[in-house]
Short mmCIF file of C-alpha atoms in Angstrom, two decimals:
data_model
loop_
_atom_site.label_atom_id
_atom_site.label_comp_id
_atom_site.label_asym_id
_atom_site.label_seq_id
_atom_site.Cartn_x
_atom_site.Cartn_y
_atom_site.Cartn_z
CA MET A 1 4.12 -24.96 -18.15
CA THR A 2 7.05 -24.27 -15.85
CA ARG A 3 6.46 -22.45 -12.61
CA PRO A 4 7.04 -18.71 -12.92
CA ARG A 5 9.98 -17.29 -11.04
CA ILE A 6 8.66 -14.68 -8.62
CA ALA A 7 10.49 -11.95 -6.75
CA VAL A 8 8.99 -10.07 -3.82
CA LEU A 9 10.81 -6.75 -3.70
CA GLY A 10 10.40 -5.35 -0.21
CA THR A 11 9.50 -7.77 2.57
CA GLY A 12 8.37 -5.54 5.38
CA ALA A 13 5.03 -5.96 7.09
CA GLN A 14 2.95 -6.42 3.94
CA GLY A 15 5.57 -7.96 1.70
CA ALA A 16 6.72 -10.62 4.17
CA GLY A 17 3.17 -11.74 4.96
CA ILE A 18 2.24 -11.99 1.29
CA ALA A 19 5.52 -13.73 0.44
CA ALA A 20 4.99 -16.31 3.18
CA ASP A 21 1.59 -17.26 1.74
CA ILE A 22 2.98 -17.57 -1.78
CA ILE A 23 5.90 -19.69 -0.58
CA ARG A 24 3.56 -22.08 1.27
CA ALA A 25 1.43 -22.36 -1.88
CA GLY A 26 4.43 -23.97 -3.56
CA HIS A 27 5.69 -21.16 -5.78
CA ASP A 28 9.28 -20.33 -6.66
CA VAL A 29 9.81 -17.13 -4.68
CA THR A 30 12.87 -14.97 -4.03
CA LEU A 31 12.55 -12.45 -1.20
CA ILE A 32 14.56 -9.24 -1.53
CA GLU A 33 14.72 -6.96 1.51
CA GLN A 34 16.61 -3.78 2.48
CA TRP A 35 16.61 -4.03 6.31
CA PRO A 36 19.63 -6.19 7.27
CA ALA A 37 18.23 -7.28 10.63
CA ASN A 38 15.03 -8.43 8.96
CA VAL A 39 16.99 -10.41 6.39
CA ASP A 40 19.01 -12.11 9.14
CA ALA A 41 15.95 -12.92 11.27
CA MET A 42 14.02 -14.47 8.38
CA ARG A 43 17.02 -16.55 7.38
CA GLU A 44 17.51 -17.82 10.92
CA ARG A 45 13.92 -18.31 12.08
CA GLY A 46 11.73 -18.01 8.99
CA ILE A 47 8.89 -15.54 8.54
CA GLU A 48 6.71 -15.54 11.63
CA VAL A 49 3.23 -14.26 10.77
CA ARG A 50 0.96 -13.67 13.75
CA MET A 51 -2.70 -13.50 12.76
CA PRO A 52 -5.85 -13.16 14.88
CA ARG A 53 -6.49 -16.90 15.02
CA GLU A 54 -3.11 -18.52 14.33
CA THR A 55 0.62 -18.00 14.02
CA VAL A 56 2.41 -19.47 11.02
CA ILE A 57 6.18 -19.75 10.53
CA THR A 58 7.40 -20.13 6.95
CA PRO A 59 11.05 -20.98 6.17
CA ALA A 60 12.64 -18.41 3.88
CA GLN A 61 16.07 -17.40 2.62
CA PRO A 62 15.77 -13.74 1.64
CA ILE A 63 18.59 -11.74 0.13
CA HIS A 64 19.57 -8.15 0.78
CA PHE A 65 19.11 -5.47 -1.86
CA CYS A 66 22.89 -5.21 -2.11
CA ASP A 67 23.02 -8.85 -3.28
CA VAL A 68 20.67 -8.40 -6.24
CA ALA A 69 23.72 -7.98 -8.49
CA THR A 70 24.70 -11.58 -7.71
CA LEU A 71 21.48 -12.97 -9.22
CA ARG A 72 21.48 -14.30 -12.77
CA GLU A 73 18.17 -16.04 -13.54
CA PRO A 74 15.42 -13.70 -14.77
CA PHE A 75 12.11 -13.26 -12.96
CA ASP A 76 8.73 -13.68 -14.62
CA ILE A 77 6.81 -11.72 -11.98
CA VAL A 78 8.11 -9.07 -9.59
CA LEU A 79 5.81 -7.98 -6.78
CA VAL A 80 6.91 -4.54 -5.56
CA LEU A 81 6.10 -3.78 -1.92
CA VAL A 82 8.51 -0.96 -1.10
CA LYS A 83 7.26 2.46 -0.07
CA ALA A 84 5.82 4.52 -2.90
CA TYR A 85 8.71 6.98 -2.74
CA ASP A 86 11.21 4.14 -3.21
CA THR A 87 9.50 2.70 -6.30
CA ARG A 88 11.61 4.19 -9.06
CA TRP A 89 15.04 3.22 -7.79
CA ALA A 90 13.89 -0.21 -6.59
CA VAL A 91 12.45 -1.08 -10.00
CA GLU A 92 15.61 0.21 -11.66
CA LEU A 93 17.53 -2.19 -9.41
CA ILE A 94 15.49 -5.24 -10.44
CA SER A 95 14.85 -4.34 -14.09
CA PRO A 96 17.95 -6.11 -15.48
CA LEU A 97 16.55 -9.33 -14.01
CA LEU A 98 13.05 -9.02 -15.50
CA ALA A 99 12.28 -11.57 -18.22
CA ASP A 100 11.45 -10.16 -21.65
CA ASP A 101 7.81 -11.15 -21.16
CA GLY A 102 7.85 -10.57 -17.39
CA VAL A 103 5.74 -8.10 -15.45
CA VAL A 104 6.28 -5.84 -12.47
CA VAL A 105 3.30 -5.48 -10.14
CA GLY A 106 3.08 -2.46 -7.84
CA VAL A 107 1.35 -3.88 -4.76
CA GLN A 108 1.44 -0.51 -3.04
CA ASN A 109 -0.46 2.51 -1.89
CA GLY A 110 -0.24 5.53 -4.16
CA MET A 111 -0.19 5.89 -7.93
CA THR A 112 3.10 4.10 -8.61
CA MET A 113 2.28 2.55 -11.98
CA ASP A 114 3.75 5.44 -13.95
CA ASP A 115 7.05 5.18 -12.05
CA ILE A 116 7.20 1.45 -12.81
CA ALA A 117 6.25 1.92 -16.47
CA ALA A 118 8.92 4.59 -16.89
CA VAL A 119 11.52 1.93 -16.09
CA VAL A 120 10.19 -1.31 -17.63
CA GLY A 121 7.54 -0.02 -20.04
CA PRO A 122 3.72 -0.01 -19.81
CA HIS A 123 3.59 -3.43 -21.51
CA ARG A 124 5.35 -4.94 -18.47
CA THR A 125 3.55 -2.95 -15.74
CA LEU A 126 0.62 -4.03 -13.58
CA GLY A 127 -0.94 -2.09 -10.75
CA ALA A 128 -2.55 -3.57 -7.67
CA VAL A 129 -4.82 -2.36 -4.91
CA ILE A 130 -4.04 -3.81 -1.49
CA GLU A 131 -6.31 -3.82 1.53
CA MET A 132 -4.81 -5.57 4.53
CA ALA A 133 -3.43 -4.33 7.83
CA SER A 134 -0.03 -5.47 9.10
CA ASN A 135 2.86 -4.18 11.13
CA LEU A 136 6.45 -5.24 11.66
CA PHE A 137 8.48 -3.74 14.47
CA ASP A 138 10.62 -6.76 15.39
CA PRO A 139 12.77 -8.33 12.66
CA GLY A 140 11.16 -11.40 11.11
CA ILE A 141 7.85 -11.04 12.98
CA VAL A 142 4.78 -9.84 11.09
CA ASN A 143 1.62 -8.96 12.98
CA ARG A 144 -0.98 -9.45 10.27
CA GLN A 145 -4.37 -8.21 11.40
CA ASN A 146 -6.21 -9.44 8.31
CA ALA A 147 -5.86 -13.15 7.59
CA PRO A 148 -6.05 -14.15 3.91
CA ALA A 149 -9.78 -14.72 4.21
CA ASP A 150 -10.17 -11.07 5.25
CA SER A 151 -7.70 -9.47 2.80
CA TRP A 152 -8.60 -7.96 -0.58
CA PHE A 153 -6.66 -7.12 -3.74
CA ALA A 154 -7.31 -5.95 -7.27
CA VAL A 155 -4.85 -6.24 -10.14
CA GLY A 156 -4.77 -4.99 -13.69
CA GLY A 157 -2.79 -3.20 -16.37
CA VAL A 158 -3.37 -0.11 -18.46
CA ASP A 159 -1.57 -1.66 -21.43
CA ALA A 160 -3.41 -4.63 -22.98
CA ARG A 161 -0.23 -6.70 -23.16
CA ALA A 162 0.38 -6.33 -19.44
CA HIS A 163 -3.29 -6.76 -18.59
CA SER A 164 -3.24 -10.16 -20.29
CA ARG A 165 -0.97 -11.33 -17.46
CA ALA A 166 -3.34 -10.18 -14.72
CA GLU A 167 -5.04 -13.57 -14.51
CA VAL A 168 -1.73 -15.32 -13.80
CA VAL A 169 -0.91 -12.82 -11.06
CA ARG A 170 -4.41 -13.17 -9.62
CA ASP A 171 -4.06 -16.94 -9.44
CA ILE A 172 -0.69 -16.69 -7.69
CA MET A 173 -1.88 -14.12 -5.16
CA SER A 174 -5.19 -15.85 -4.45
CA CYS A 175 -3.49 -17.71 -1.59
CA THR A 176 -3.03 -14.43 0.28
CA GLY A 177 -6.50 -12.90 -0.13
CA THR A 178 -9.45 -12.31 -2.42
CA VAL A 179 -8.05 -11.02 -5.71
CA GLU A 180 -10.15 -9.37 -8.41
CA ILE A 181 -9.10 -8.29 -11.89
CA SER A 182 -9.79 -4.62 -12.52
CA ASP A 183 -10.39 -3.51 -16.09
CA ASP A 184 -9.67 0.07 -14.99
CA ILE A 185 -6.81 -0.32 -12.56
CA ARG A 186 -5.90 3.36 -12.57
CA SER A 187 -9.38 4.25 -11.33
CA SER A 188 -9.27 1.40 -8.82
CA LYS A 189 -6.00 2.67 -7.40
CA TRP A 190 -7.39 6.18 -7.18
CA MET A 191 -10.32 4.80 -5.19
CA LYS A 192 -7.92 3.25 -2.69
CA LEU A 193 -6.19 6.60 -2.48
CA VAL A 194 -9.57 8.12 -1.55
CA ALA A 195 -9.54 5.93 1.57
CA ASN A 196 -5.84 6.50 2.21
CA ALA A 197 -6.13 10.28 1.98
CA GLY A 198 -8.87 10.29 4.57
CA GLU A 199 -7.40 7.88 7.08
CA LEU A 200 -3.66 7.33 6.99
CA VAL A 201 -2.12 10.71 7.73
CA PRO A 202 -4.86 12.37 9.83
CA SER A 203 -4.90 9.52 12.37
CA ALA A 204 -1.08 9.50 12.42
CA ILE A 205 -0.98 13.23 13.13
CA LEU A 206 -3.05 12.50 16.24
CA ASP A 207 -0.71 9.58 17.14
CA LEU A 208 -3.70 7.25 17.50
CA PRO A 209 -4.88 3.92 16.16
CA LEU A 210 -7.38 4.52 13.38
CA ALA A 211 -10.43 3.44 15.40
CA ASP A 212 -9.54 5.74 18.29
CA ALA A 213 -8.99 8.70 15.98
CA VAL A 214 -12.33 8.22 14.23
CA ARG A 215 -14.19 8.34 17.55
CA LEU A 216 -12.93 11.84 18.34
CA PRO A 217 -15.45 14.63 17.66
CA GLY A 218 -15.10 15.99 14.15
CA VAL A 219 -12.42 13.59 12.93
CA HIS A 220 -14.66 11.26 10.91
CA GLU A 221 -16.18 14.23 9.11
CA PHE A 222 -12.69 15.64 8.46
CA MET A 223 -11.59 12.31 6.97
CA ILE A 224 -14.63 12.24 4.68
CA ARG A 225 -13.80 15.74 3.44
CA ALA A 226 -10.22 14.68 2.71
CA GLY A 227 -11.50 11.59 0.89
CA ALA A 228 -14.01 13.62 -1.11
CA GLU A 229 -11.22 15.90 -2.32
CA ALA A 230 -9.30 12.78 -3.37
CA ALA A 231 -12.34 11.52 -5.29
CA ARG A 232 -12.57 14.86 -7.08
CA ALA A 233 -8.85 14.63 -7.87
CA ALA A 234 -9.42 11.19 -9.40
CA LEU A 235 -12.10 12.63 -11.67
CA ALA A 236 -9.88 15.58 -12.56
CA ASP A 237 -7.12 13.11 -13.46
CA GLY A 238 -9.41 11.34 -15.93
CA SER A 239 -10.39 8.40 -13.73
CA ARG A 240 -13.84 7.27 -12.65
CA LEU A 241 -15.55 6.36 -9.41
CA VAL A 242 -15.43 2.57 -9.53
CA SER A 243 -16.31 -0.24 -7.18
CA ILE A 244 -13.63 -1.61 -4.86
CA PHE A 245 -13.91 -3.65 -1.66
CA GLY A 246 -17.22 -5.02 -2.95
CA LEU A 247 -19.13 -1.73 -3.06
CA SER A 248 -22.12 -1.95 -5.38
CA ASP A 249 -22.51 0.22 -8.46
CA ASP A 250 -25.46 2.08 -6.96
CA GLU A 251 -23.09 3.40 -4.29
CA LEU A 252 -20.95 5.17 -6.92
CA THR A 253 -22.63 8.55 -6.76
CA ASP A 254 -21.02 11.91 -5.92
CA PRO A 255 -17.49 12.24 -4.45
CA GLU A 256 -18.72 13.10 -0.93
CA SER A 257 -21.11 10.15 -0.65
CA TYR A 258 -18.60 7.80 -2.21
CA ALA A 259 -15.84 8.86 0.19
CA ALA A 260 -18.13 8.38 3.18
CA ARG A 261 -19.21 4.92 2.03
CA LEU A 262 -15.68 3.81 1.18
CA LEU A 263 -14.22 4.99 4.48
CA GLY A 264 -16.99 3.18 6.29
CA GLU A 265 -16.23 -0.02 4.41
CA VAL A 266 -12.56 0.11 5.39
CA LEU A 267 -13.36 0.79 9.04
CA ASP A 268 -15.98 -1.95 9.22
CA LYS A 269 -14.19 -4.73 7.35
CA TYR A 270 -10.44 -4.13 7.35
CA SER A 271 -9.53 -2.38 10.60
CA LEU A 272 -9.16 -3.70 14.13
CA PRO A 273 -9.31 -1.58 17.31
CA ASP A 274 -5.51 -1.34 17.50
CA THR A 275 -4.79 -0.85 13.78
CA ARG A 276 -2.14 1.82 13.31
CA THR A 277 -1.79 3.17 9.80
CA THR A 278 1.37 2.75 7.78
CA VAL A 279 2.13 6.45 8.21
CA LEU A 280 2.01 6.21 11.99
CA GLN A 281 4.13 3.06 11.90
CA ASP A 282 6.76 4.90 9.85
CA TRP A 283 6.81 7.81 12.28
CA MET A 284 7.06 5.46 15.25
CA LYS A 285 10.16 4.01 13.58
CA GLY A 286 11.62 7.44 12.92
CA ARG A 287 11.11 7.05 9.16
CA ARG A 288 9.58 9.44 6.67
CA SER A 289 6.13 8.55 5.40
CA GLU A 290 4.22 8.55 2.12
CA PHE A 291 2.12 11.65 2.79
CA ARG A 292 3.44 13.43 -0.30
CA GLU A 293 2.44 10.48 -2.50
CA LEU A 294 -1.06 10.41 -0.96
CA ASN A 295 -2.48 13.71 0.30
CA GLY A 296 0.21 15.62 -1.58
CA LEU A 297 -0.84 14.05 -4.87
CA VAL A 298 -4.47 15.03 -4.26
CA ALA A 299 -3.48 18.64 -3.65
CA ASP A 300 -1.20 18.71 -6.70
CA VAL A 301 -3.75 17.22 -9.09
CA LEU A 302 -6.52 19.56 -8.00
CA ALA A 303 -4.18 22.55 -8.16
CA ARG A 304 -3.28 21.68 -11.77
CA SER A 305 -6.99 21.50 -12.63
CA GLY A 306 -7.64 24.91 -11.11
CA GLU A 307 -9.39 23.59 -8.00
CA GLY A 308 -8.34 23.77 -4.41
CA ALA A 309 -7.75 20.94 -1.94
CA PRO A 310 -7.70 22.82 1.37
CA VAL A 311 -8.13 19.76 3.57
CA ASN A 312 -5.39 17.70 1.94
CA ALA A 313 -3.06 20.70 1.66
CA HIS A 314 -3.52 21.27 5.39
CA VAL A 315 -2.75 17.61 6.14
CA VAL A 316 0.41 17.85 4.03
CA ASP A 317 1.50 20.99 5.87
CA LEU A 318 1.09 19.35 9.28
CA ALA A 319 2.85 16.17 8.15
CA GLU A 320 5.77 18.15 6.77
CA ARG A 321 6.12 20.06 10.03
CA ILE A 322 6.03 16.81 12.02
CA GLU A 323 8.72 15.22 9.85
CA ARG A 324 10.88 18.35 10.15
CA GLY A 325 10.58 18.17 13.93
CA GLU A 326 8.68 21.44 14.22
CA LEU A 327 5.58 19.72 15.62
CA GLN A 328 5.14 16.70 17.86
CA ARG A 329 2.38 14.37 16.72
CA GLY A 330 -0.36 13.77 19.28
CA ILE A 331 -3.94 14.36 20.31
CA HIS A 332 -3.02 17.93 21.30
CA LEU A 333 -3.11 18.68 17.54
CA LEU A 334 -6.82 17.81 17.27
CA ASP A 335 -8.08 21.38 17.05
CA THR A 336 -5.23 22.33 14.73
CA LEU A 337 -6.06 19.41 12.43
CA LEU A 338 -9.78 20.13 12.32
CA ALA A 339 -9.21 23.82 11.63
CA GLY A 340 -7.70 23.04 8.25
CA GLY A 341 -9.84 23.62 5.19
CA ALA A 342 -12.73 24.94 7.26
#
């Protein structure tokens, strides 16, 4: 069997680190990136991945998004690692280059599978859960806080034809972390959103690394409430509470208990003292974040089901005001944050 042709669409902090592992495992990989300085740095110096115990430099020749039209050979597997809000147009960009039996894998936060399927069809769409912490502020240099041994993924498809390719994707990605096949990937992705809703935006509003934010009085409890609303949204959306990150089935109880246990698992196993969430990293770079695709989705789903999501709606309101420049993120917003949904 010939090696599959793989594209990594979006090689920022997460995408570049994952791509470097797959390249070193001997796969045929094309990196496609939208930040010109990052493209130039990786071409000149390779992908430098700094991990807790080692630094690895992997030669790479990425191309810019604007050069996708020059490609001719189809891809068998496309790993999508752009922001959730960029999913639709990015998949439209790459879709002419997807092989007839190829698959697109959304290795992202948020519920992006429907956006992917709308472009390439459910039979060519896989979803993935990703749990690793990385940042990239300097072009070509990834600070990966979870080495492959400490990173976790799940992959699966809603459509049986796509799901049949999950094993191939798992085998390819096994070089970058522990990869499980989920037979209910939509529920698995909702469970990751439970953690994301609790942690990503609230800690960014306070302008603090996650561990520092959690230690503030009332913040951990606020995060659990946000996560519990997300768990209820998952149930309202037709999903189930399922095991991710190695949680046992006996820990899948009510939304509140599940959210508390899941948040604890992320903090204990996948966060370092200086871990800044992706939302805070975006704001530090002057970029908009994914709060609408995370906390905003929770509020929207519960509103459609006739329930309220006061905590997540409050988080969305604060995030919107920060991105509009009406508020300055920081610890001075602690009381304002905790007052929401009370």
